[in-house]
Amino acid sequence: MPDPAPPSPEAPLLEASAIRKRFGGVVALERGDFELRAGEVHVLIGSNGCGKSTLCKVAAGAVGPDGGRLRVDGREAAFASPRAAAAAGIGVFYQELSLVPQLTVAENILLGREPGRGFVDQGALRRRAEELIARFGDVCGPGFGPDAAAGELSADQRQIVEILKVLAQDARILIFDEATSSLDARQVAVFFDIVRRLKQEGRGIIFISHRMDEIFAIGDRVTVMRNGATVATLAIAATSRDEILRHMVGAALTGDFERPNRPPATGEPILSVRALGNDRLGGVTLQLRRGEILGLGGLHGQGQAALLRALFGADPAQSGTVEIGGRPAALRRPADAIRRGIAYVSGDRGRHGVFPVRPIFENLVLASAARKRSPWVDRAGFIARVGPVLQRLKLKFAGFAAPVSTLSGGNQQKVVIGRWLAAGPGILLLDDPTKGIDVETKHDLYRIMADLCAEGVGIILYSSEDEELLGNADRVLVFNGGRIVTELAGDRLTELELYRAAYRAETA
């Protein structure tokens, strides 16, 4: 589309007022307020789950609001679909990449906007793709070009294609949700040059990032969200990192959370990790003692989940050593970890948890069978042994023969936890275990974690919820770029200190 004339100064390009959105029992947005002007980069920031991505999806027509008003150029707008929003001049980069791996780079960039009438003009398509690719210059990496298969691209190259898809729309309002997460420093610099040119053309850019240095490098204003609500809008030139962090945390939350009522863990470590490395980890060293909950903090995707999967043998380490109980442990596959008394619980039940169509009994018995190295199980004996575990978990189910799919999400997660508790682990790895489950089930898990610590089990907990992490962990290791950058303990176990460590680690 041709460059439209910018709207009058009195009318923002985009304005959201008191937007509300609920997904089932979860309130994603309670009071989303936002204003985007022509010729500015307006940053949205907040902790995981604060509502910023949901607000952008409402503006882009991907989800419908339950309340509030949306205006474009001062006129009421209600988009029934992303196509309707695109027709109004809104282009969006989502953090969940959506390339078609079987198509070429050019075909992905112009998917749905192919040149030609009745047929695709392949020459025109390729030329247009080349024009867009040229905007990134020589930083795209080897093998990148209009004819490259999307399925063979590296992570940074896939992200560049997604950015080019948005640029191909020639939209007046552009939303970039974590668009730099997989880009290297040179690629980010080129991308920011592109964004600055878009500003000069009078376009408005909404920019979501967890990287504080990027916010100050590219933003004009910043809107802070917390717990589904807009809490502040600030001119970036007149603010500071600490002021933004204070708004993100909230004045009432800068003190300690209620600390675990457990004696400090002492004695020899149950787990020792030295210089553990793979494609996502850069030499991680840590110790876990019996009866301790060791938290993993930092921004999402900085190596926390990768560490847990490496310790479980799901994504084995390529360097470094692991000792369990003072003895070397080679964790090349999950079976190795299970036999050494390691259990792994993921919040992603669909991919790493339950088998929905299989009976509850089969889902429960998997870990015990793997640890015994035998497919044969004494059914009556196992049920007698697992019964107290299920009572402890308050699992609600019709019978062992019922498919797991008949259970609620919270009870499905209890089946996963029960599977591992029945095997008697010495080390429990928790990878965002309460994601998508109700508050009551969360507190049941917290109680069980405390009981396990009292029995001498060592727990490593990653959580995307800061309150959960700080309310349960004895220590927190803050990750950035696959490395531990800070350890928080004692009086430093506060949300403000956690944010400071995570955001300042980028430039440390």
XYZ file of C-alpha atoms in Angstrom:
508
model
C 0.000 0.000 0.000
C 1.291 3.537 -0.617
C 2.490 5.587 2.326
C -0.628 7.269 3.742
C -0.575 10.797 5.052
C -0.001 10.824 8.804
C -3.059 11.570 10.936
C -3.587 14.921 12.565
C -1.577 15.594 15.736
C -4.805 15.541 17.771
C -5.557 11.923 16.872
C -3.183 9.147 17.936
C -2.567 6.464 15.352
C -3.806 3.869 17.823
C -5.517 4.222 21.174
C -6.632 1.473 23.553
C -8.781 2.387 26.560
C -9.608 0.079 29.491
C -9.240 -3.083 27.390
C -10.316 -6.237 29.240
C -9.748 -9.861 28.253
C -10.343 -13.124 30.100
C -9.363 -16.637 28.957
C -11.612 -18.969 30.937
C -10.845 -18.295 34.579
C -7.625 -16.407 33.821
C -7.738 -12.604 33.624
C -5.157 -11.653 30.979
C -6.131 -7.965 30.809
C -7.992 -5.984 33.411
C -7.266 -2.409 32.358
C -5.144 -2.113 29.248
C -4.527 1.532 28.272
C -2.169 2.540 25.493
C -1.578 5.335 22.987
C 0.623 5.266 19.890
C 1.539 8.443 18.020
C 2.753 8.815 14.469
C 6.535 8.817 14.165
C 7.326 7.214 17.521
C 8.580 3.953 18.930
C 6.451 3.178 21.961
C 7.824 0.401 24.145
C 5.596 -2.006 26.086
C 7.287 -3.650 29.055
C 6.287 -5.837 31.981
C 6.988 -9.212 33.513
C 5.840 -12.479 31.950
C 2.042 -12.699 31.879
C 1.439 -9.003 32.589
C -0.864 -8.630 29.546
C 1.299 -6.794 27.023
C 1.123 -9.479 24.306
C -2.624 -9.880 24.848
C -3.118 -6.131 24.437
C -1.236 -6.252 21.137
C -3.265 -9.252 19.955
C -6.460 -7.305 20.635
C -5.119 -4.390 18.598
C -4.180 -6.814 15.796
C -7.561 -8.570 15.670
C -6.100 -11.908 16.819
C -8.339 -11.987 19.916
C -11.516 -10.082 20.683
C -11.695 -7.936 23.840
C -14.308 -8.500 26.535
C -14.531 -4.776 27.168
C -12.950 -1.393 26.543
C -12.492 0.641 23.367
C -10.029 0.646 20.508
C -9.559 3.628 18.181
C -7.500 4.025 15.006
C -6.946 7.606 13.796
C -9.483 8.729 16.383
C -12.246 6.481 15.023
C -13.766 3.514 16.845
C -12.364 0.201 15.616
C -13.332 -3.414 16.246
C -11.370 -5.983 14.271
C -13.041 -9.350 13.759
C -9.857 -10.910 12.402
C -6.166 -10.230 11.739
C -7.086 -9.663 8.090
C -9.403 -6.812 9.104
C -6.655 -5.244 11.223
C -4.172 -5.605 8.360
C -6.628 -3.840 6.049
C -6.628 -0.951 8.549
C -2.838 -0.728 8.293
C -1.692 -2.813 11.284
C 1.193 -5.264 10.858
C 2.347 -7.614 13.618
C 5.439 -9.660 14.434
C 4.474 -12.363 16.944
C 7.034 -13.994 19.210
C 5.628 -17.387 18.129
C 7.172 -17.851 14.680
C 4.830 -19.067 11.936
C 6.916 -19.861 8.865
C 5.915 -22.644 6.468
C 9.073 -24.804 6.364
C 8.305 -26.294 2.929
C 8.186 -22.863 1.279
C 11.090 -20.656 0.247
C 12.098 -17.461 2.004
C 10.473 -15.390 -0.774
C 7.243 -17.397 -0.618
C 7.054 -16.994 3.155
C 7.745 -13.252 3.054
C 4.927 -12.607 0.583
C 2.541 -15.376 1.658
C -1.000 -14.120 1.034
C 0.291 -11.071 -0.858
C 1.788 -12.785 -3.909
C 2.044 -10.589 -7.039
C 0.047 -11.631 -10.097
C -3.542 -11.982 -11.228
C -4.898 -15.497 -11.169
C -1.390 -16.897 -10.918
C 1.754 -16.048 -9.005
C 4.253 -13.936 -10.900
C 7.363 -15.764 -9.709
C 9.736 -13.172 -11.124
C 7.959 -10.289 -9.416
C 7.735 -12.273 -6.188
C 11.461 -12.939 -6.200
C 12.337 -9.310 -7.026
C 10.124 -7.972 -4.223
C 11.655 -10.425 -1.759
C 15.164 -9.394 -2.817
C 14.282 -5.722 -2.204
C 13.125 -6.537 1.317
C 16.088 -8.809 2.090
C 18.447 -6.029 0.962
C 17.220 -3.938 3.893
C 19.142 -6.301 6.193
C 22.272 -6.095 4.041
C 24.977 -8.670 4.705
C 24.023 -9.688 8.257
C 21.588 -12.469 7.334
C 24.209 -15.203 7.419
C 25.300 -17.920 4.979
C 22.773 -19.604 2.727
C 20.142 -16.915 3.209
C 18.337 -15.757 0.085
C 14.932 -15.673 -1.611
C 15.229 -19.284 -2.810
C 16.393 -20.804 0.496
C 14.017 -23.295 2.119
C 12.584 -21.862 5.333
C 12.892 -25.235 7.057
C 16.689 -25.151 6.678
C 17.244 -21.711 8.199
C 18.880 -21.008 11.546
C 16.876 -19.425 14.390
C 18.119 -15.883 13.659
C 17.410 -16.275 9.934
C 13.853 -17.462 10.638
C 13.334 -14.393 12.804
C 14.579 -12.119 10.023
C 12.067 -13.696 7.620
C 9.273 -12.999 10.116
C 10.376 -9.350 10.344
C 10.438 -9.089 6.542
C 6.907 -10.511 6.413
C 5.757 -7.560 8.522
C 7.733 -5.019 6.476
C 6.199 -6.425 3.286
C 2.775 -5.253 4.496
C 3.889 -1.605 4.347
C 1.693 -0.934 7.382
C 1.301 2.387 9.194
C 1.191 0.699 12.611
C 3.791 -1.989 13.285
C 3.857 -4.200 16.366
C 7.088 -6.058 17.124
C 6.656 -8.561 19.968
C 10.143 -9.740 21.029
C 11.418 -9.339 17.463
C 15.093 -9.316 18.528
C 15.098 -12.387 20.787
C 17.124 -14.576 18.366
C 19.138 -11.859 16.611
C 22.816 -11.163 17.223
C 24.171 -7.672 17.939
C 24.887 -6.815 14.270
C 21.420 -7.917 13.207
C 19.787 -5.915 16.001
C 21.715 -2.799 14.915
C 20.489 -3.175 11.319
C 16.941 -3.818 12.480
C 17.011 -0.676 14.626
C 18.182 1.340 11.598
C 15.141 0.018 9.735
C 12.872 1.004 12.642
C 14.332 4.519 12.706
C 13.596 4.933 8.991
C 10.022 3.804 9.605
C 9.736 6.474 12.315
C 10.945 9.130 9.890
C 8.215 8.073 7.459
C 5.607 8.858 10.133
C 4.746 5.306 11.054
C 4.050 4.230 14.617
C 5.915 1.278 16.129
C 4.958 -0.708 19.220
C 8.045 -2.484 20.500
C 7.959 -5.231 23.136
C 11.261 -6.283 24.637
C 12.666 -7.606 27.903
C 16.078 -6.130 27.092
C 16.485 -2.837 28.912
C 19.402 -1.671 26.780
C 17.236 -2.011 23.644
C 14.458 0.022 25.229
C 16.743 2.996 25.814
C 18.396 2.587 22.398
C 15.231 2.666 20.273
C 12.262 3.896 22.330
C 10.620 7.308 22.624
C 8.086 6.411 25.307
C 7.546 3.347 27.485
C 4.321 1.997 28.929
C 4.680 -0.344 31.901
C 2.137 -3.093 32.545
C 1.648 -5.133 35.693
C -0.913 -7.829 36.521
C -3.014 -7.127 33.433
C -3.136 -3.352 33.885
C -1.289 -0.307 32.587
C 0.495 1.343 35.520
C 2.651 4.079 33.924
C 3.630 5.765 30.651
C 6.981 7.556 30.688
C 9.155 9.535 28.300
C 12.286 7.417 27.943
C 14.589 10.449 27.773
C 13.316 11.544 31.180
C 13.340 8.220 33.027
C 15.807 5.603 34.273
C 16.113 1.843 34.474
C 15.363 1.854 38.196
C 12.209 3.925 37.735
C 10.916 1.505 35.100
C 11.753 -1.461 37.338
C 9.951 0.110 40.298
C 6.801 0.485 38.205
C 7.130 -3.120 37.020
C 7.474 -4.401 40.578
C 5.049 -2.068 42.359
C 5.675 -0.244 45.607
C 3.846 -2.903 47.623
C 6.014 -5.724 46.285
C 9.541 -4.462 46.855
C 9.954 -6.300 50.150
C 10.434 -9.999 50.828
C 7.865 -12.635 50.021
C 6.935 -15.026 52.781
C 10.020 -17.195 53.071
C 10.002 -20.988 53.301
C 9.915 -22.137 56.920
C 12.798 -24.565 56.505
C 16.191 -24.837 58.188
C 19.136 -24.030 55.900
C 20.344 -27.004 53.854
C 23.716 -28.252 55.096
C 26.012 -31.142 54.390
C 27.459 -32.485 51.166
C 25.770 -31.570 47.877
C 23.420 -34.144 46.399
C 24.151 -32.665 42.932
C 27.287 -30.913 41.665
C 27.448 -29.424 38.181
C 30.686 -28.036 36.743
C 31.050 -26.062 33.491
C 28.036 -27.731 31.880
C 27.649 -26.641 28.269
C 25.740 -27.323 25.051
C 24.180 -25.212 22.297
C 22.089 -23.313 24.876
C 24.301 -23.442 27.967
C 27.610 -21.644 28.391
C 29.434 -23.384 31.221
C 26.978 -23.659 34.145
C 28.374 -24.484 37.578
C 26.151 -25.051 40.634
C 25.543 -27.198 43.692
C 22.268 -28.515 45.123
C 22.044 -29.808 48.694
C 19.569 -32.221 50.205
C 16.440 -30.512 51.453
C 17.072 -27.365 49.369
C 14.962 -25.646 46.732
C 17.299 -23.970 44.260
C 15.491 -21.447 42.056
C 16.389 -20.516 38.484
C 15.497 -16.911 37.630
C 16.009 -14.355 34.885
C 14.178 -13.440 31.733
C 12.352 -16.198 29.900
C 14.426 -18.383 27.588
C 17.870 -17.602 29.025
C 18.911 -21.210 29.617
C 16.859 -22.214 32.659
C 14.782 -24.842 30.860
C 17.842 -25.936 28.866
C 19.709 -26.686 32.100
C 16.862 -28.814 33.447
C 16.569 -30.750 30.200
C 20.339 -31.318 30.138
C 20.283 -32.664 33.700
C 17.444 -34.994 32.709
C 19.333 -36.213 29.633
C 16.689 -34.908 27.227
C 19.135 -32.447 25.609
C 22.493 -33.852 26.773
C 25.400 -31.606 27.659
C 28.371 -31.516 25.290
C 30.898 -30.465 27.929
C 31.274 -30.302 31.686
C 30.619 -32.820 34.445
C 27.773 -33.866 36.737
C 28.123 -35.641 40.068
C 25.237 -37.166 42.020
C 26.004 -38.005 45.626
C 29.677 -37.360 44.947
C 29.884 -39.867 42.077
C 30.191 -38.999 38.366
C 26.963 -39.342 36.415
C 26.727 -39.611 32.631
C 23.254 -38.321 31.713
C 23.054 -39.131 28.006
C 19.311 -39.865 27.944
C 16.330 -39.632 30.316
C 16.650 -43.303 31.281
C 20.111 -42.546 32.729
C 18.679 -39.724 34.834
C 15.697 -41.753 36.050
C 17.965 -44.591 37.212
C 20.065 -42.077 39.145
C 16.957 -40.871 40.994
C 16.264 -37.718 38.958
C 12.651 -36.731 38.189
C 11.511 -34.074 35.707
C 8.163 -32.254 35.708
C 7.335 -29.842 32.894
C 4.546 -27.287 32.745
C 4.031 -28.283 29.098
C 1.839 -31.314 29.759
C 0.964 -31.744 26.077
C 4.587 -32.229 24.941
C 6.446 -33.517 27.985
C 3.807 -34.773 30.407
C 0.735 -36.926 29.979
C -0.464 -39.327 27.311
C -4.060 -38.057 27.129
C -5.774 -41.108 25.579
C -4.033 -43.629 27.850
C -5.395 -44.667 31.262
C -4.362 -42.883 34.426
C -2.659 -46.069 35.671
C -0.371 -46.261 32.624
C 0.569 -42.601 32.988
C 1.390 -43.073 36.662
C 3.497 -46.194 36.326
C 5.901 -44.992 33.607
C 8.687 -43.653 35.829
C 8.643 -46.623 38.210
C 8.829 -49.079 35.298
C 11.717 -47.147 33.731
C 13.648 -47.097 37.007
C 13.205 -50.870 37.436
C 14.223 -51.434 33.788
C 11.226 -53.711 33.363
C 7.886 -53.336 31.557
C 6.279 -55.736 34.042
C 4.547 -54.125 36.993
C 2.726 -55.634 39.949
C -0.493 -53.688 39.415
C -1.971 -54.312 42.869
C 1.331 -53.587 44.581
C 1.860 -50.375 42.628
C -1.668 -49.130 43.344
C -1.125 -49.813 47.053
C 2.136 -47.856 46.926
C 0.816 -44.952 44.847
C -2.396 -44.585 46.849
C -0.869 -42.433 49.639
C 0.899 -40.334 47.005
C -2.398 -39.567 45.267
C -4.047 -38.740 48.585
C -1.198 -36.361 49.291
C -1.760 -34.745 45.888
C -5.568 -34.595 46.406
C -5.973 -36.100 42.929
C -9.623 -36.288 41.895
C -10.357 -39.079 39.407
C -12.995 -41.708 38.648
C -10.656 -44.681 38.503
C -7.283 -45.885 37.280
C -8.776 -47.066 33.975
C -10.088 -43.602 33.036
C -8.160 -41.750 30.307
C -6.079 -38.821 31.523
C -7.984 -36.602 29.064
C -11.039 -36.849 31.356
C -9.187 -34.891 34.067
C -8.897 -31.139 34.498
C -5.595 -29.462 33.629
C -4.632 -29.242 37.300
C -5.371 -32.909 37.922
C -3.445 -33.914 34.791
C -0.425 -32.127 36.234
C -0.940 -34.000 39.503
C -0.738 -37.264 37.546
C 2.662 -36.158 36.178
C 3.868 -35.237 39.666
C 2.443 -38.459 41.140
C 4.296 -40.495 38.514
C 7.624 -39.186 39.788
C 6.829 -39.229 43.506
C 5.876 -42.896 43.212
C 9.398 -43.600 41.908
C 10.981 -42.045 45.037
C 13.303 -39.438 43.465
C 16.276 -37.921 45.246
C 16.405 -34.912 42.879
C 13.311 -33.211 41.470
C 13.607 -30.896 38.440
C 10.597 -28.577 38.061
C 10.342 -26.728 34.744
C 7.591 -24.102 35.226
C 5.401 -26.838 36.753
C 2.350 -24.720 37.633
C 1.880 -23.122 34.218
C -1.811 -23.094 33.344
C -3.117 -24.657 36.570
C -5.420 -23.226 39.231
C -4.383 -21.511 42.444
C -5.476 -24.355 44.723
C -3.388 -26.886 42.801
C -0.410 -24.536 42.915
C -0.548 -24.370 46.697
C -0.922 -28.157 46.891
C 2.342 -28.413 44.940
C 4.075 -25.873 47.185
C 3.098 -27.928 50.247
C 4.388 -31.117 48.629
C 7.672 -29.425 47.734
C 8.147 -28.435 51.385
C 7.358 -32.001 52.513
C 9.863 -33.442 50.033
C 12.562 -31.070 51.273
C 11.891 -32.257 54.813
C 12.494 -35.806 53.551
C 15.854 -34.810 52.058
C 14.906 -34.413 48.397
C 16.772 -31.682 46.491
C 14.653 -29.551 44.141
C 15.616 -27.258 41.269
C 12.718 -24.958 40.363
C 12.309 -22.759 37.314
C 9.180 -20.622 37.305
C 8.004 -17.844 35.002
C 6.133 -16.399 38.012
C 8.436 -14.317 40.190
C 6.211 -14.627 43.248
C 6.264 -18.415 42.989
C 10.022 -18.495 42.620
C 10.772 -16.093 45.463
C 8.137 -17.613 47.730
C 9.588 -21.126 47.536
C 13.310 -21.017 46.731
C 16.106 -20.902 49.304
C 18.465 -19.418 46.695
C 17.909 -18.107 43.157
C 20.469 -18.313 40.354
C 19.759 -15.615 37.757
C 20.415 -16.663 34.144
C 21.265 -14.620 31.088
C 22.431 -15.966 27.731
C 22.797 -19.523 29.007
C 24.989 -18.514 31.971
C 24.523 -17.827 35.666
C 25.181 -14.128 36.210
C 24.013 -13.589 39.805
C 23.064 -15.562 42.910
C 20.378 -14.114 45.185
C 19.987 -15.278 48.766
C 18.938 -13.952 52.152
C 17.917 -10.287 52.156
C 18.468 -10.038 48.381
C 15.615 -12.459 47.630
C 13.199 -9.735 46.544
C 11.426 -9.073 43.288
C 13.229 -5.771 42.833
C 16.634 -7.446 43.182
C 15.545 -10.206 40.794
C 14.532 -7.643 38.166
C 17.707 -5.644 38.640
C 19.850 -8.751 38.185
C 17.952 -9.948 35.106
C 17.850 -6.624 33.287
C 21.306 -5.362 34.144
C 22.963 -8.620 33.193
C 22.537 -7.750 29.494
C 25.231 -5.098 29.625
C 27.361 -6.529 32.429
